[in-house]
Coordinates of C-alpha atoms in Angstrom, one line a residue:
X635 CA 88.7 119.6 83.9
X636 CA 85.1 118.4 84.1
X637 CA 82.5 120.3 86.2
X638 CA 81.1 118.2 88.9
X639 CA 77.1 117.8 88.3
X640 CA 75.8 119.4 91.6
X641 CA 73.9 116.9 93.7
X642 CA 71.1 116.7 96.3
X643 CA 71.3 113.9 98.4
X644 CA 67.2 113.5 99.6
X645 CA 65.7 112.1 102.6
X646 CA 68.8 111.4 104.2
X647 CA 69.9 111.3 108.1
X648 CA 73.4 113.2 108.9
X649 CA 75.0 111.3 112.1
X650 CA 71.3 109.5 113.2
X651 CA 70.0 113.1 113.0
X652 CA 66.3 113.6 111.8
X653 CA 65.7 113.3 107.6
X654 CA 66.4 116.2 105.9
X655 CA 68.4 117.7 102.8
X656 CA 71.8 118.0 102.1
X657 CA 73.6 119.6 98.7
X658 CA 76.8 119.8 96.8
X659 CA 78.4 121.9 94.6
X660 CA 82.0 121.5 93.6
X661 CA 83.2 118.7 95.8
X662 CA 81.5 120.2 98.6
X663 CA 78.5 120.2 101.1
X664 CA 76.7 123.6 100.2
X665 CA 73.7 125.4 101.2
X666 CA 71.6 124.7 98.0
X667 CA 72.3 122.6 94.6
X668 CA 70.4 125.2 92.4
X669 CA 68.5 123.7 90.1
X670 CA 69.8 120.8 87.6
X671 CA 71.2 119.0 90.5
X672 CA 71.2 115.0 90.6
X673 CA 68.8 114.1 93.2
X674 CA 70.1 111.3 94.9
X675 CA 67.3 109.0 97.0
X676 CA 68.9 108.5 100.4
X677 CA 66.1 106.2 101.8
X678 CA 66.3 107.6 105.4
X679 CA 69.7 105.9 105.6
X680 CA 72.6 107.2 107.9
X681 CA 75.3 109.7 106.4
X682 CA 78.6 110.0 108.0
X683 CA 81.7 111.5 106.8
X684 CA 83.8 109.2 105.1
X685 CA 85.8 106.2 107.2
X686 CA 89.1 107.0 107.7
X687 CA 91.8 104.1 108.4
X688 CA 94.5 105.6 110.1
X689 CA 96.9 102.8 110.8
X690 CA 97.5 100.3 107.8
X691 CA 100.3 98.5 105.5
X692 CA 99.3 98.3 102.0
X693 CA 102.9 97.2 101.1
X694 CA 102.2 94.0 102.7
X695 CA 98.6 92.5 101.9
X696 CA 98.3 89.1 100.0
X697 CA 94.8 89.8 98.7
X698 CA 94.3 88.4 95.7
X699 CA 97.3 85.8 96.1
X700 CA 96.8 82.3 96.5
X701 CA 96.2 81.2 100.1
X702 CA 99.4 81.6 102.1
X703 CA 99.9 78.7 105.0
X704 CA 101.5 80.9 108.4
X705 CA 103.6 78.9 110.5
X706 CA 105.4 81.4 111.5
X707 CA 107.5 81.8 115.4
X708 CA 105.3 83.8 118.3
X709 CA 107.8 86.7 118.4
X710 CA 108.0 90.2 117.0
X711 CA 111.1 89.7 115.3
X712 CA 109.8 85.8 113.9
X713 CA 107.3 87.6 111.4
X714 CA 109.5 90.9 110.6
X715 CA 112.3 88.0 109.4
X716 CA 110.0 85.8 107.6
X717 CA 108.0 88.5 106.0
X718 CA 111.0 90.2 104.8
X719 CA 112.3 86.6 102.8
X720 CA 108.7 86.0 101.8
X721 CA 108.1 89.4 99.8
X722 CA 111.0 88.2 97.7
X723 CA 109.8 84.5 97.3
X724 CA 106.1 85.1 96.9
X725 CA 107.3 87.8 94.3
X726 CA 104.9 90.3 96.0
X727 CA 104.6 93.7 94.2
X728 CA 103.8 96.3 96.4
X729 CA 101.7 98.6 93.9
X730 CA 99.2 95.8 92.7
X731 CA 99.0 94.5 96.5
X732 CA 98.3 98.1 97.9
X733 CA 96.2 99.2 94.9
X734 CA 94.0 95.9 96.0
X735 CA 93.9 97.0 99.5
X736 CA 92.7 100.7 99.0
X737 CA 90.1 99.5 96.6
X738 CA 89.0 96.8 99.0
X739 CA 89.0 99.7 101.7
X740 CA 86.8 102.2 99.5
X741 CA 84.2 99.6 98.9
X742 CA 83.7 99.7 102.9
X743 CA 83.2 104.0 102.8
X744 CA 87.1 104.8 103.5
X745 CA 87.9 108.1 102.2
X746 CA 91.5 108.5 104.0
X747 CA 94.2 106.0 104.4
X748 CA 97.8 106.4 106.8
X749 CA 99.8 103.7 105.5
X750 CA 102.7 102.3 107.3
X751 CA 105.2 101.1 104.0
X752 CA 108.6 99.5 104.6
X753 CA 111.9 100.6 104.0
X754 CA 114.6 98.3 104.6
X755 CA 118.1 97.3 103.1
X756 CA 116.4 93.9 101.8
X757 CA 114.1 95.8 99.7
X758 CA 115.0 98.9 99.9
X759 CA 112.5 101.6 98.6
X760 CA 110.5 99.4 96.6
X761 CA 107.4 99.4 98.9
X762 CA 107.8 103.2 98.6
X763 CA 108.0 103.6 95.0
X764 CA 104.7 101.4 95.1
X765 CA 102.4 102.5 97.1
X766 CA 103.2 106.1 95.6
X767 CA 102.5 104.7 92.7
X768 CA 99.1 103.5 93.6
X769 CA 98.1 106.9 95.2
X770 CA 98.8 108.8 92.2
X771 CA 96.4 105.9 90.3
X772 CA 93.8 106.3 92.6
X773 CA 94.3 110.1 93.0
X774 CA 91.1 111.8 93.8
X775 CA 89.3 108.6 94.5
X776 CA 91.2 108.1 98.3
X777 CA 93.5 110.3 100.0
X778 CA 96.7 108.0 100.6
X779 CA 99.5 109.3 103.3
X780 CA 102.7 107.5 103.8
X781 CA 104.9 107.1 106.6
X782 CA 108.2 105.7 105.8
X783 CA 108.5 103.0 108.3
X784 CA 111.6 101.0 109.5
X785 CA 110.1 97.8 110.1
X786 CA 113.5 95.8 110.6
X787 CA 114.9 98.3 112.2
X788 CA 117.6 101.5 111.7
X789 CA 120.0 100.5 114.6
X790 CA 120.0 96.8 114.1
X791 CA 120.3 97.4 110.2
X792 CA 122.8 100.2 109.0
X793 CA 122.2 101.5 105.7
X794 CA 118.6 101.8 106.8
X795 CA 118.2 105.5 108.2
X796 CA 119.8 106.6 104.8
X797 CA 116.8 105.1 102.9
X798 CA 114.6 106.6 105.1
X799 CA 116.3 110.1 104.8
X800 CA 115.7 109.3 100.8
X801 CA 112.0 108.0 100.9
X802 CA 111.0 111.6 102.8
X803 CA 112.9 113.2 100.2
X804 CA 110.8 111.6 97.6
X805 CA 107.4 112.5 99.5
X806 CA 106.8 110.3 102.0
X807 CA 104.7 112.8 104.9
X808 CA 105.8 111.1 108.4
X809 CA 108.6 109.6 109.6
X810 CA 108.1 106.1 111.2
X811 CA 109.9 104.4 114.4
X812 CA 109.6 101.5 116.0
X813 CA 110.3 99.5 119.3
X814 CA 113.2 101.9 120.8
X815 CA 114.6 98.8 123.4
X816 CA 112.5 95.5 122.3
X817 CA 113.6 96.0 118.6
X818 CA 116.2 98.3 118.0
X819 CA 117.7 97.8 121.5
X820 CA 119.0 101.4 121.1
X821 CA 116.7 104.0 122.2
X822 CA 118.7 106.7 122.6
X823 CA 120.1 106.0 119.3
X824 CA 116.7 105.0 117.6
X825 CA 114.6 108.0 118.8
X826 CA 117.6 110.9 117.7
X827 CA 117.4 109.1 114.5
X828 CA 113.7 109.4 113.7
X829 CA 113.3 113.2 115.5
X830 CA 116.4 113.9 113.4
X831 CA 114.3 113.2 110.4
X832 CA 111.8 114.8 111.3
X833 CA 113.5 118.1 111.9
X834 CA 115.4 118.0 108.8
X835 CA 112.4 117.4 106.4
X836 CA 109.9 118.8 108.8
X837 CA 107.8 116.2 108.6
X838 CA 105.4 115.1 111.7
X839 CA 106.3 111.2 113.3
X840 CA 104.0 108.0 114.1
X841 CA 106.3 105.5 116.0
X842 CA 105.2 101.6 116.5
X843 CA 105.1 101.2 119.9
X844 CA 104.5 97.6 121.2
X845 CA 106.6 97.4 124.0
X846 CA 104.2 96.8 127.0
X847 CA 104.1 97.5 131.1
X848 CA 107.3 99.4 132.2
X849 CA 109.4 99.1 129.1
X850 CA 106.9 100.4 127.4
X851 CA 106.5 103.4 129.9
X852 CA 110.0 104.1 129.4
X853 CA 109.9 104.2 126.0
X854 CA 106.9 107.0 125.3
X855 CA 108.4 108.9 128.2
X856 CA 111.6 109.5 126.2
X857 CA 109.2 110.0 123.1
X858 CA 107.8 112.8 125.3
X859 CA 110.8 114.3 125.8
X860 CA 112.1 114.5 122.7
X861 CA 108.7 116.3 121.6
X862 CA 109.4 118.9 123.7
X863 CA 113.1 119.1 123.2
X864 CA 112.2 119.6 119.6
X865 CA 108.7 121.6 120.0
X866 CA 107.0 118.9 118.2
X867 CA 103.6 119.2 120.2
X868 CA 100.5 118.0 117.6
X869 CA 103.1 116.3 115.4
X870 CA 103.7 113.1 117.1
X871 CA 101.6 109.9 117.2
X872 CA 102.3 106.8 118.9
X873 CA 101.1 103.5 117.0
X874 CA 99.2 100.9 119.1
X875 CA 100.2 102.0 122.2
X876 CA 100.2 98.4 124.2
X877 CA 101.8 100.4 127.1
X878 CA 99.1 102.4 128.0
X879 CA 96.6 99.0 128.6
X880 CA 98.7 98.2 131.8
X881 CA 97.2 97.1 134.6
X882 CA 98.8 100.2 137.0
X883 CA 96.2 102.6 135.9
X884 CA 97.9 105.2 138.1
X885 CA 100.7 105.3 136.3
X886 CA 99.1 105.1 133.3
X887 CA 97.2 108.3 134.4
X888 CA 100.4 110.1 134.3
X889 CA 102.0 109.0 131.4
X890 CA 97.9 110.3 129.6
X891 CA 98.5 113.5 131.2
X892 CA 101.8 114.3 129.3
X893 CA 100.1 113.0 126.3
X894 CA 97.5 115.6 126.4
X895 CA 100.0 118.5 127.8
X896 CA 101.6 117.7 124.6
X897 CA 99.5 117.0 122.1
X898 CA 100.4 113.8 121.2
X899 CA 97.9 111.7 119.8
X900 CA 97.1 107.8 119.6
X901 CA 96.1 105.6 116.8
X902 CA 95.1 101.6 118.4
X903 CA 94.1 98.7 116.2
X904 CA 92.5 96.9 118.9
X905 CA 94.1 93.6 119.0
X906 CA 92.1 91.0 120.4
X907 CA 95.4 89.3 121.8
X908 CA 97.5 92.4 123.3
X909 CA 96.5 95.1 126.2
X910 CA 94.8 98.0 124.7
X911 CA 94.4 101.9 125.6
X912 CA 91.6 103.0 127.2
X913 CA 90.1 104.9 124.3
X914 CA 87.5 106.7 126.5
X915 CA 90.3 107.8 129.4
X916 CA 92.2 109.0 126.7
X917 CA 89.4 110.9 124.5
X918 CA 88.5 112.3 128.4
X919 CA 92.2 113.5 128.9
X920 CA 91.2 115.4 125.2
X921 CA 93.7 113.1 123.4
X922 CA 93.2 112.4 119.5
X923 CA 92.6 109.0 119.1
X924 CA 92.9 107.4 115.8
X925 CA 92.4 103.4 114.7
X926 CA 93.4 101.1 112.5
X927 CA 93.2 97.7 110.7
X928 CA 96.9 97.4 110.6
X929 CA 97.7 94.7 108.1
X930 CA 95.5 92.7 106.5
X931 CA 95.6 89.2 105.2
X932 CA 99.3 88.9 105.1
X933 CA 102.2 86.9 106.1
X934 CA 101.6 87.9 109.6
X935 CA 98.1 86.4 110.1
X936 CA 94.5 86.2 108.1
X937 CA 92.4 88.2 109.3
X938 CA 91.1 91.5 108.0
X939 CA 89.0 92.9 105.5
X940 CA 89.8 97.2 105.9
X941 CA 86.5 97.6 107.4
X942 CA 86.9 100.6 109.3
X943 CA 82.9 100.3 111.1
X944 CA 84.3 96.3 111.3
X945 CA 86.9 98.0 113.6
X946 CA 84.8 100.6 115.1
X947 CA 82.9 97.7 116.6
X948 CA 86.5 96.2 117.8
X949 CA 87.5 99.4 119.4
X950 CA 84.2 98.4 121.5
X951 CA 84.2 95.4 122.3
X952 CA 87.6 95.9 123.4
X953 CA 86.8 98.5 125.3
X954 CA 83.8 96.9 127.1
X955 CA 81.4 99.2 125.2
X956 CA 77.9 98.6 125.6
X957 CA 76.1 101.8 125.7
X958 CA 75.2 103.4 122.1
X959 CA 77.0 106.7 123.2
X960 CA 79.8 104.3 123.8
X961 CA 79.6 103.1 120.5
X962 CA 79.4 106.2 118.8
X963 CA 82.8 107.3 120.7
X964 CA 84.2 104.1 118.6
X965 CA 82.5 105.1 115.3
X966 CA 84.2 108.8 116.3
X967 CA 87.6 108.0 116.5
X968 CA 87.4 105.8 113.2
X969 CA 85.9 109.4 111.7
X970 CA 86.8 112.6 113.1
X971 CA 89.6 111.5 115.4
X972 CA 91.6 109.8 112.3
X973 CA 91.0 112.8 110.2
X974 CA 91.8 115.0 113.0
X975 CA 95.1 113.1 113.6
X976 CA 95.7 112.9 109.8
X977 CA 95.4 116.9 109.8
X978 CA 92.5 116.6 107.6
X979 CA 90.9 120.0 106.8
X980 CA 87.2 120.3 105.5
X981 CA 86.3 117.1 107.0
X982 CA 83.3 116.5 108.3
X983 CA 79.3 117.1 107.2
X984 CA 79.1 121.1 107.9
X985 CA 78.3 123.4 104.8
X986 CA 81.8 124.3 103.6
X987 CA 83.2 120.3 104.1
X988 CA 84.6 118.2 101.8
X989 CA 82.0 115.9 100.4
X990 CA 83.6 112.4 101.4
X991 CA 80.9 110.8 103.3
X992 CA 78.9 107.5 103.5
X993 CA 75.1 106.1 103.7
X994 CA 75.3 103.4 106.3
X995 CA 72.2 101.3 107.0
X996 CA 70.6 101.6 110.6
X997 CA 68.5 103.5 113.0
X998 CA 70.9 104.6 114.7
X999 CA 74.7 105.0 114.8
X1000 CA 75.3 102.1 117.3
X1001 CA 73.6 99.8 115.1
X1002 CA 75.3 100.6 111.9
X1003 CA 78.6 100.1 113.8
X1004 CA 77.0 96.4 115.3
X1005 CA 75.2 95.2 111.8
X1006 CA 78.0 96.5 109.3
X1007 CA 75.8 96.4 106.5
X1008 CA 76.8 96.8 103.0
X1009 CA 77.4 100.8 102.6
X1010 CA 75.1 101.5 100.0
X1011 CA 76.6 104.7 98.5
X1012 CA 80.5 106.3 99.0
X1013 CA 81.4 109.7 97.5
X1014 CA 84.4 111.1 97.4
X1015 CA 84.7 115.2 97.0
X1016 CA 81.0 114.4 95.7
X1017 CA 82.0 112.0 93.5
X1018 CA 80.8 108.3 93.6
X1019 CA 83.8 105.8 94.3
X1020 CA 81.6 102.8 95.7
X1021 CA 78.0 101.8 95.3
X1022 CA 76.0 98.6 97.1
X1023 CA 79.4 97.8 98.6
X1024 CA 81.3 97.5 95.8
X1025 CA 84.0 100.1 94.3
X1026 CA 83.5 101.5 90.8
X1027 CA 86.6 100.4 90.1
X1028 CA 88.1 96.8 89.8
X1029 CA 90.5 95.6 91.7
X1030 CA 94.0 94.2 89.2

């Protein structure tokens, strides 16, 4: 194996903080280079630690296909349907799409990805075997974790839990769920399945959750249960969360409470057209909060470009954030809340961290979330993995 060149990265600003110094040796942030180091001009730019995307699909992007026309029904189970039949007639192959996606998420400073990745009887673990294929290519370059994720469904489509059971087997980290009553229409049945899982592969669990108001309600409290029935505390994450966006704050206060008594954390992808947790009750109530781009140009709408500061700046506008320490709450759980959530250790800037950080351009941290400028240099472990905005490596 090749030694790392040590590095200096000059005249650079950690988190907004005043220009100074900061070395690397062996992957990681040290107190001095030593001499021989690559000095690397920072230009008084921003460093933070590297963007982490904590809520994607890479087994479903159409990047790089040609342009796909969406007329697709309003309803949940509309675009599970149609992008189940369209996988097969678009002929989409899950490694080259999600090998596209991570590179187009590197070139925007992401360092750590949670993806999402079907298993179903349609396709069975074909998403799987792809997107593990595409972490192992783009090993050292991005961390990739997979949860296996039932997107049509283990109640409504036998066969299903026993692919899952398989696809943990083979190395996917977390068990997914979704919908206990609006999709599967079997919660009790649903939620045994996916904690089963979990206990038998001791793996942790990040469950879809879109059911809003009081189904919704009813749904994380028996996810709350079943945590504590199976002393899962710190291992459980709900997905998107619509629930917790009701209008009966009150209740909602409740339901955050047994979150944080139990340690489980929430990942939003701030939807402009769905109710949204209140990211800064939540980070108040110390729960981890994570985000996400969730999919990204695919068969269930066009928009996305696995920007994580793009979605920092969604987090707060869909918060109501104004104020820059608002903003840097946003720019916080698209860092250190993801890689928290993720489990990440050596993360961060500190002497001792992993080197996966970012220039961003701005005087301050609220205005590289707002302007989103091109990140001018990415490392990974200390290693450059995009430059000017682009990747080092091309996309297939």
């Amino acid at each position: 194996m090749t030694k790392m060149t040590p590095k200096t990265l000059k005249n650079v600003r950690p988190m907004g903080a005043a220009a100074t110094e900061l070395h690397i040796v062996d992957g990681r942030f040290a107190a001095s280079a030593g001499e021989g180091a690559e000095v690397i001009d920072c230009g008084g730019r921003i460093l933070i630690p590297g963007l982490v995307e904590a809520h994607t699909h890479l087994d479903k992007s159409l990047l790089g296909l040609p342009w796909y026309r969406n007329e697709v029904g309003p309803r949940l189970i509309d675009k599970i349907d149609n992008e189940r039949e369209v996988k097969v007639s678009l002929g989409l192959d899950p490694q080259v799409q999600s090998e596209r996606h991570a590179i187009l998420a590197m070139s925007h400073g992401c360092t750590h990805i949670r993806s999402h990745v079907d298993v179903d009887t349609h396709h069975g673990l074909a998403g799987i075997e792809g997107v593990m294929a595409t972490r192992e290519k783009l090993k050292g370059m991005i961390d990739i974790e997979i949860v296996a994720f039932p997107q049509s469904g283990m109640m409504t489509r036998p066969g299903t839990a026993e692919l899952m059971d398989e696809a943990l087997a083979m190395g996917a980290e977390l068990v997914g769920g979704i919908d206990p009553c609006g999709m599967e229409k079997d919660p009790k049945g649903h939620l045994d399945t996916v904690f089963a899982l979990a206990e038998k592969h001791g793996k942790p669990i990040d469950i879809h959750l879109h059911e809003r108001d009081a189904l919704g309600w009813f749904s994380m409290e028996e996810i709350i249960e079943r945590t504590v029935a199976h002393g899962m505390q710190g291992k459980v994450a709900i997905s998107h969360a619509f629930c917790l966006g009701a209008v009966d704050r009150a209740y909602v206060a409740g339901l955050q409470e047994k979150l944080a008594e139990n340690r489980i954390h929430i990942l939003t992808t701030a939807p402009a057209a769905a109710p949204v947790p209140a990211v800064k009750e939540l980070s108040a109530f110390g729960i981890l909060v994570g985000a996400g781009c969730d999919g990204i140009r695919d068969t269930w709408g066009p928009y996305g470009n696995s920007d994580m500061l793009e979605k920092a700046m969604a987090v707060g506008q869909r918060n109501g954030f104004r104020r820059d320490d608002e903003l840097e709450l946003a720019l916080e759980i698209c860092t250190y809340g993801g890689a928290a959530i993720i489990g990440d250790e050596g993360y961060g800037l500190e002497i001792g961290c992993r080197a996966d950080c970012v220039l961003v351009e701005g005087e301050t941290l609220a205005e590289a979330v707002v302007t989103r400028a091109p990140r001018k240099l990415v490392l990974k472990g200390g290693d450059v993995t995009a430059r000017d905005g682009k990747c080092v490596v091309e996309a297939p």
